[in-house]
PDB file of C-alpha atoms in Angstrom:
ATOM      1  CA  LYS Z  17       2.692  19.606   6.461  1.00 53.00           C
ATOM      2  CA  LEU Z  18       0.560  21.012   9.256  1.00 61.00           C
ATOM      3  CA  PRO Z  19      -1.873  22.516   9.595  1.00 77.00           C
ATOM      4  CA  VAL Z  20      -4.004  20.886   6.914  1.00 82.00           C
ATOM      5  CA  ASP Z  21      -7.101  22.702   5.785  1.00 89.00           C
ATOM      6  CA  LEU Z  22     -10.420  20.959   5.246  1.00 91.00           C
ATOM      7  CA  ASP Z  23     -10.304  21.341   1.455  1.00 93.00           C
ATOM      8  CA  GLN Z  24      -6.880  19.648   1.275  1.00 93.00           C
ATOM      9  CA  LEU Z  25      -7.997  16.799   3.483  1.00 93.00           C
ATOM     10  CA  THR Z  26     -11.177  16.356   1.418  1.00 94.00           C
ATOM     11  CA  GLU Z  27      -9.067  16.148  -1.767  1.00 95.00           C
ATOM     12  CA  TRP Z  28      -6.743  13.595  -0.192  1.00 96.00           C
ATOM     13  CA  LEU Z  29      -9.673  11.456   0.955  1.00 97.00           C
ATOM     14  CA  ALA Z  30     -11.107  11.612  -2.582  1.00 97.00           C
ATOM     15  CA  THR Z  31      -7.774  10.318  -3.906  1.00 97.00           C
ATOM     16  CA  VAL Z  32      -7.825   7.480  -1.381  1.00 98.00           C
ATOM     17  CA  ASN Z  33     -11.397   6.577  -2.314  1.00 97.00           C
ATOM     18  CA  ASP Z  34     -10.547   6.658  -6.033  1.00 97.00           C
ATOM     19  CA  GLU Z  35      -7.388   4.548  -5.820  1.00 97.00           C
ATOM     20  CA  SER Z  36      -7.949   2.214  -2.874  1.00 98.00           C
ATOM     21  CA  LEU Z  37      -9.612  -1.178  -3.237  1.00 97.00           C
ATOM     22  CA  VAL Z  38     -10.779  -1.239   0.376  1.00 97.00           C
ATOM     23  CA  PHE Z  39     -11.750   2.388   1.067  1.00 97.00           C
ATOM     24  CA  PRO Z  40     -14.742   2.934   0.806  1.00 94.00           C
ATOM     25  CA  GLU Z  41     -15.774  -0.368  -0.826  1.00 94.00           C
ATOM     26  CA  VAL Z  42     -15.132  -2.500   2.270  1.00 95.00           C
ATOM     27  CA  TYR Z  43     -14.376   0.070   4.976  1.00 94.00           C
ATOM     28  CA  PRO Z  44     -16.458   3.274   4.998  1.00 94.00           C
ATOM     29  CA  LEU Z  45     -14.548   6.448   4.197  1.00 95.00           C
ATOM     30  CA  GLU Z  46     -17.144   8.870   2.921  1.00 91.00           C
ATOM     31  CA  THR Z  47     -16.598  11.719   5.369  1.00 92.00           C
ATOM     32  CA  ILE Z  48     -13.969  13.470   7.447  1.00 91.00           C
ATOM     33  CA  GLU Z  49     -15.669  11.885  10.456  1.00 92.00           C
ATOM     34  CA  ASP Z  50     -15.092   8.419   8.962  1.00 93.00           C
ATOM     35  CA  ALA Z  51     -11.390   9.231   8.569  1.00 93.00           C
ATOM     36  CA  ALA Z  52     -11.240  10.558  12.124  1.00 91.00           C
ATOM     37  CA  GLY Z  53     -12.768   7.304  13.346  1.00 89.00           C
ATOM     38  CA  TYR Z  54      -9.842   5.357  11.908  1.00 89.00           C
ATOM     39  CA  LEU Z  55      -7.124   7.840  12.800  1.00 89.00           C
ATOM     40  CA  CYS Z  56      -8.136   9.504  16.061  1.00 85.00           C
ATOM     41  CA  ASP Z  57      -9.854   6.944  18.224  1.00 72.00           C
ATOM     42  CA  PRO Z  58      -7.188   4.660  19.729  1.00 64.00           C
ATOM     43  CA  PRO Z  59      -9.609   2.955  22.137  1.00 57.00           C
ATOM     44  CA  LEU Z  60     -11.383   1.494  19.101  1.00 58.00           C
ATOM     45  CA  ALA Z  61      -8.112   0.048  17.736  1.00 62.00           C
ATOM     46  CA  ASP Z  62      -8.366  -3.153  19.723  1.00 76.00           C
ATOM     47  CA  GLY Z  63      -7.907  -5.691  16.961  1.00 89.00           C
ATOM     48  CA  ALA Z  64      -5.226  -6.365  14.365  1.00 93.00           C
ATOM     49  CA  GLU Z  65      -7.539  -5.340  11.525  1.00 93.00           C
ATOM     50  CA  THR Z  66      -8.449  -2.010  13.112  1.00 91.00           C
ATOM     51  CA  ARG Z  67      -4.813  -1.171  13.860  1.00 92.00           C
ATOM     52  CA  LEU Z  68      -3.854  -2.009  10.286  1.00 95.00           C
ATOM     53  CA  LEU Z  69      -6.646   0.193   8.927  1.00 95.00           C
ATOM     54  CA  ARG Z  70      -5.305   3.148  10.922  1.00 94.00           C
ATOM     55  CA  HIS Z  71      -1.792   2.654   9.554  1.00 95.00           C
ATOM     56  CA  LEU Z  72      -3.071   1.955   6.035  1.00 97.00           C
ATOM     57  CA  LEU Z  73      -5.194   5.101   5.902  1.00 97.00           C
ATOM     58  CA  THR Z  74      -2.240   7.107   7.198  1.00 96.00           C
ATOM     59  CA  LEU Z  75      -0.049   5.725   4.404  1.00 98.00           C
ATOM     60  CA  TRP Z  76      -2.732   6.504   1.835  1.00 98.00           C
ATOM     61  CA  LEU Z  77      -2.883  10.079   3.140  1.00 97.00           C
ATOM     62  CA  ASN Z  78       0.920  10.371   3.052  1.00 96.00           C
ATOM     63  CA  TYR Z  79       0.745   9.260  -0.585  1.00 98.00           C
ATOM     64  CA  ALA Z  80      -2.260  11.427  -1.527  1.00 97.00           C
ATOM     65  CA  SER Z  81      -0.670  14.497   0.077  1.00 95.00           C
ATOM     66  CA  GLY Z  82       2.531  14.032  -1.907  1.00 94.00           C
ATOM     67  CA  ARG Z  83       4.687  13.408   1.167  1.00 93.00           C
ATOM     68  CA  ILE Z  84       5.743  10.073  -0.296  1.00 96.00           C
ATOM     69  CA  ALA Z  85       5.619   9.077  -3.964  1.00 96.00           C
ATOM     70  CA  GLY Z  86       3.939   5.889  -5.105  1.00 97.00           C
ATOM     71  CA  ASP Z  87       7.108   4.766  -6.838  1.00 97.00           C
ATOM     72  CA  GLN Z  88       9.248   5.521  -3.782  1.00 96.00           C
ATOM     73  CA  ASP Z  89      11.573   2.574  -3.227  1.00 95.00           C
ATOM     74  CA  LEU Z  90      11.174   1.465   0.377  1.00 95.00           C
ATOM     75  CA  ASP Z  91      14.900   0.637   0.500  1.00 91.00           C
ATOM     76  CA  GLN Z  92      15.667   4.338   0.094  1.00 93.00           C
ATOM     77  CA  LEU Z  93      13.624   5.525   3.087  1.00 93.00           C
ATOM     78  CA  CYS Z  94      15.540   6.576   6.196  1.00 92.00           C
ATOM     79  CA  ASP Z  95      14.860   5.251   9.661  1.00 87.00           C
ATOM     80  CA  GLY Z  96      12.164   6.884  11.693  1.00 87.00           C
ATOM     81  CA  ASP Z  97      10.691   5.852  15.027  1.00 86.00           C
ATOM     82  CA  GLU Z  98       9.794   2.303  13.963  1.00 89.00           C
ATOM     83  CA  ILE Z  99      11.970  -0.568  12.727  1.00 87.00           C
ATOM     84  CA  MET Z 100      10.997  -2.407   9.554  1.00 91.00           C
ATOM     85  CA  PRO Z 101      10.179  -6.050  10.350  1.00 92.00           C
ATOM     86  CA  GLN Z 102      11.787  -8.896   8.438  1.00 90.00           C
ATOM     87  CA  GLY Z 103       9.689 -10.547   5.784  1.00 91.00           C
ATOM     88  CA  ASP Z 104       8.519 -10.417   2.215  1.00 92.00           C
ATOM     89  CA  ILE Z 105       8.153  -6.678   1.739  1.00 94.00           C
ATOM     90  CA  PRO Z 106       7.267  -5.052  -1.591  1.00 96.00           C
ATOM     91  CA  GLU Z 107       9.707  -2.643  -3.215  1.00 96.00           C
ATOM     92  CA  THR Z 108       7.575   0.491  -3.581  1.00 97.00           C
ATOM     93  CA  VAL Z 109       4.839   2.350  -1.745  1.00 98.00           C
ATOM     94  CA  LEU Z 110       2.162   1.475  -4.324  1.00 98.00           C
ATOM     95  CA  GLU Z 111       3.191  -2.192  -4.231  1.00 98.00           C
ATOM     96  CA  LEU Z 112       2.961  -2.074  -0.433  1.00 98.00           C
ATOM     97  CA  LEU Z 113      -0.512  -0.519  -0.575  1.00 98.00           C
ATOM     98  CA  ALA Z 114      -1.631  -3.254  -2.990  1.00 98.00           C
ATOM     99  CA  ALA Z 115      -0.171  -6.053  -0.842  1.00 98.00           C
ATOM    100  CA  VAL Z 116      -1.787  -4.745   2.331  1.00 98.00           C
ATOM    101  CA  GLU Z 117      -5.164  -4.327   0.672  1.00 98.00           C
ATOM    102  CA  ALA Z 118      -4.913  -7.826  -0.819  1.00 98.00           C
ATOM    103  CA  ALA Z 119      -4.269  -9.167   2.685  1.00 97.00           C
ATOM    104  CA  LEU Z 120      -7.310  -7.321   4.023  1.00 97.00           C
ATOM    105  CA  LEU Z 121      -9.469  -8.767   1.235  1.00 97.00           C
ATOM    106  CA  ASP Z 122      -8.159 -12.331   1.653  1.00 97.00           C
ATOM    107  CA  GLU Z 123     -10.420 -14.336   3.952  1.00 96.00           C
ATOM    108  CA  ASN Z 124      -7.457 -16.571   4.858  1.00 97.00           C
ATOM    109  CA  THR Z 125      -5.403 -13.708   6.276  1.00 97.00           C
ATOM    110  CA  THR Z 126      -4.659 -14.240   9.962  1.00 97.00           C
ATOM    111  CA  ASP Z 127      -4.242 -11.693  12.744  1.00 96.00           C
ATOM    112  CA  GLU Z 128      -0.529 -12.510  12.659  1.00 96.00           C
ATOM    113  CA  ASP Z 129      -0.459 -11.495   8.978  1.00 97.00           C
ATOM    114  CA  LEU Z 130      -2.365  -8.289   9.732  1.00 96.00           C
ATOM    115  CA  ASN Z 131       0.028  -7.475  12.582  1.00 95.00           C
ATOM    116  CA  PHE Z 132       2.989  -8.001  10.250  1.00 97.00           C
ATOM    117  CA  TRP Z 133       1.546  -5.631   7.641  1.00 97.00           C
ATOM    118  CA  SER Z 134       0.684  -3.150  10.370  1.00 95.00           C
ATOM    119  CA  GLU Z 135       4.331  -3.116  11.493  1.00 95.00           C
ATOM    120  CA  VAL Z 136       5.545  -2.651   7.905  1.00 97.00           C
ATOM    121  CA  VAL Z 137       3.147   0.199   7.144  1.00 97.00           C
ATOM    122  CA  ASP Z 138       3.861   1.848  10.492  1.00 96.00           C
ATOM    123  CA  ALA Z 139       7.608   1.723   9.769  1.00 96.00           C
ATOM    124  CA  VAL Z 140       7.041   3.349   6.361  1.00 97.00           C
ATOM    125  CA  ASN Z 141       4.731   6.013   7.802  1.00 96.00           C
ATOM    126  CA  ASN Z 142       7.311   6.904  10.445  1.00 94.00           C
ATOM    127  CA  SER Z 143      10.316   6.845   8.140  1.00 94.00           C
ATOM    128  CA  LEU Z 144      11.989   9.872   6.628  1.00 93.00           C
ATOM    129  CA  VAL Z 145      11.726  10.383   2.892  1.00 92.00           C
ATOM    130  CA  PRO Z 146      14.889  11.235   0.941  1.00 90.00           C
ATOM    131  CA  GLY Z 147      15.232  15.004   0.921  1.00 87.00           C
ATOM    132  CA  GLU Z 148      13.667  15.462   4.356  1.00 88.00           C
ATOM    133  CA  PRO Z 149      15.973  16.824   7.076  1.00 89.00           C
ATOM    134  CA  GLY Z 150      17.761  14.005   8.859  1.00 87.00           C
ATOM    135  CA  CYS Z 151      17.473  11.487   6.014  1.00 87.00           C
ATOM    136  CA  THR Z 152      21.098  10.543   5.409  1.00 83.00           C
ATOM    137  CA  ALA Z 153      21.207   6.724   5.299  1.00 78.00           C
ATOM    138  CA  PRO Z 154      18.532   4.361   3.958  1.00 79.00           C
ATOM    139  CA  MET Z 155      16.884   1.937   6.380  1.00 74.00           C
ATOM    140  CA  GLN Z 156      17.743  -1.720   6.221  1.00 62.00           C
ATOM    141  CA  THR Z 157      15.012  -4.157   5.236  1.00 54.00           C
ATOM    142  CA  SER Z 158      15.114  -7.737   4.106  1.00 45.00           C
ATOM    143  CA  GLY Z 159      13.242 -10.320   2.083  1.00 43.00           C
ATOM    144  CA  ARG Z 160      12.427  -8.268  -1.009  1.00 37.00           C
ATOM    145  CA  LEU Z 161       9.926 -10.636  -2.584  1.00 37.00           C
ATOM    146  CA  HIS Z 162       6.786  -9.363  -4.227  1.00 30.00           C
ATOM    147  CA  ALA Z 163       4.372 -11.946  -2.904  1.00 34.00           C
ATOM    148  CA  GLY Z 164       3.707 -14.002   0.156  1.00 36.00           C
ATOM    149  CA  ARG Z 165       3.618 -13.211   3.803  1.00 37.00           C
ATOM    150  CA  GLY Z 166       6.506 -12.237   5.990  1.00 38.00           C
ATOM    151  CA  THR Z 167       7.517 -13.236   9.436  1.00 38.00           C
ATOM    152  CA  HIS Z 168       5.705 -11.293  12.119  1.00 37.00           C
ATOM    153  CA  GLY Z 169       7.773  -9.958  14.922  1.00 36.00           C
ATOM    154  CA  GLY Z 170      11.248 -10.385  13.425  1.00 34.00           C
ATOM    155  CA  LYS Z 171      13.340  -7.232  13.445  1.00 30.00           C
ATOM    156  CA  VAL Z 172      16.092  -6.051  11.165  1.00 30.00           C
ATOM    157  CA  ILE Z 173      19.285  -4.527  12.507  1.00 26.00           C
ATOM    158  CA  VAL Z 174      19.228  -0.897  11.439  1.00 27.00           C
ATOM    159  CA  ARG Z 175      22.480   0.848  10.706  1.00 24.00           C
TER     160      ARG Z 175
END
């Protein structure tokens, strides 16, 4: 919901910092300016990790603001502007947040893995939540396993 006042945003960032394993422990997120650096500076989003951080912080803010519940089943989201890639995708928002953060913390994670998670999180961020205008049919996703990495670049047919 826009506009967002500074107090609301500060509360949401506090929630992210309290619940996230990567913000601010690995990636600084102490100030509004830190958040703006991730969210508002596309020229700095050159690498897979930086792009994923932008999408991840956006999902955390969607969760912290109450736009999307942590226990929201991803199968029940409606299509937005992005298509969910094929792969091993967690069932809920909180499980997705945990999987993405685990990938960021895993030294064996490749750019291909980060790009996959970026596509997944971007699809969730751009989806419609049940109850929002226009959300009439859930999006199609595949490979509902709780662990492992998915296939980057594959797309699901959305109906």
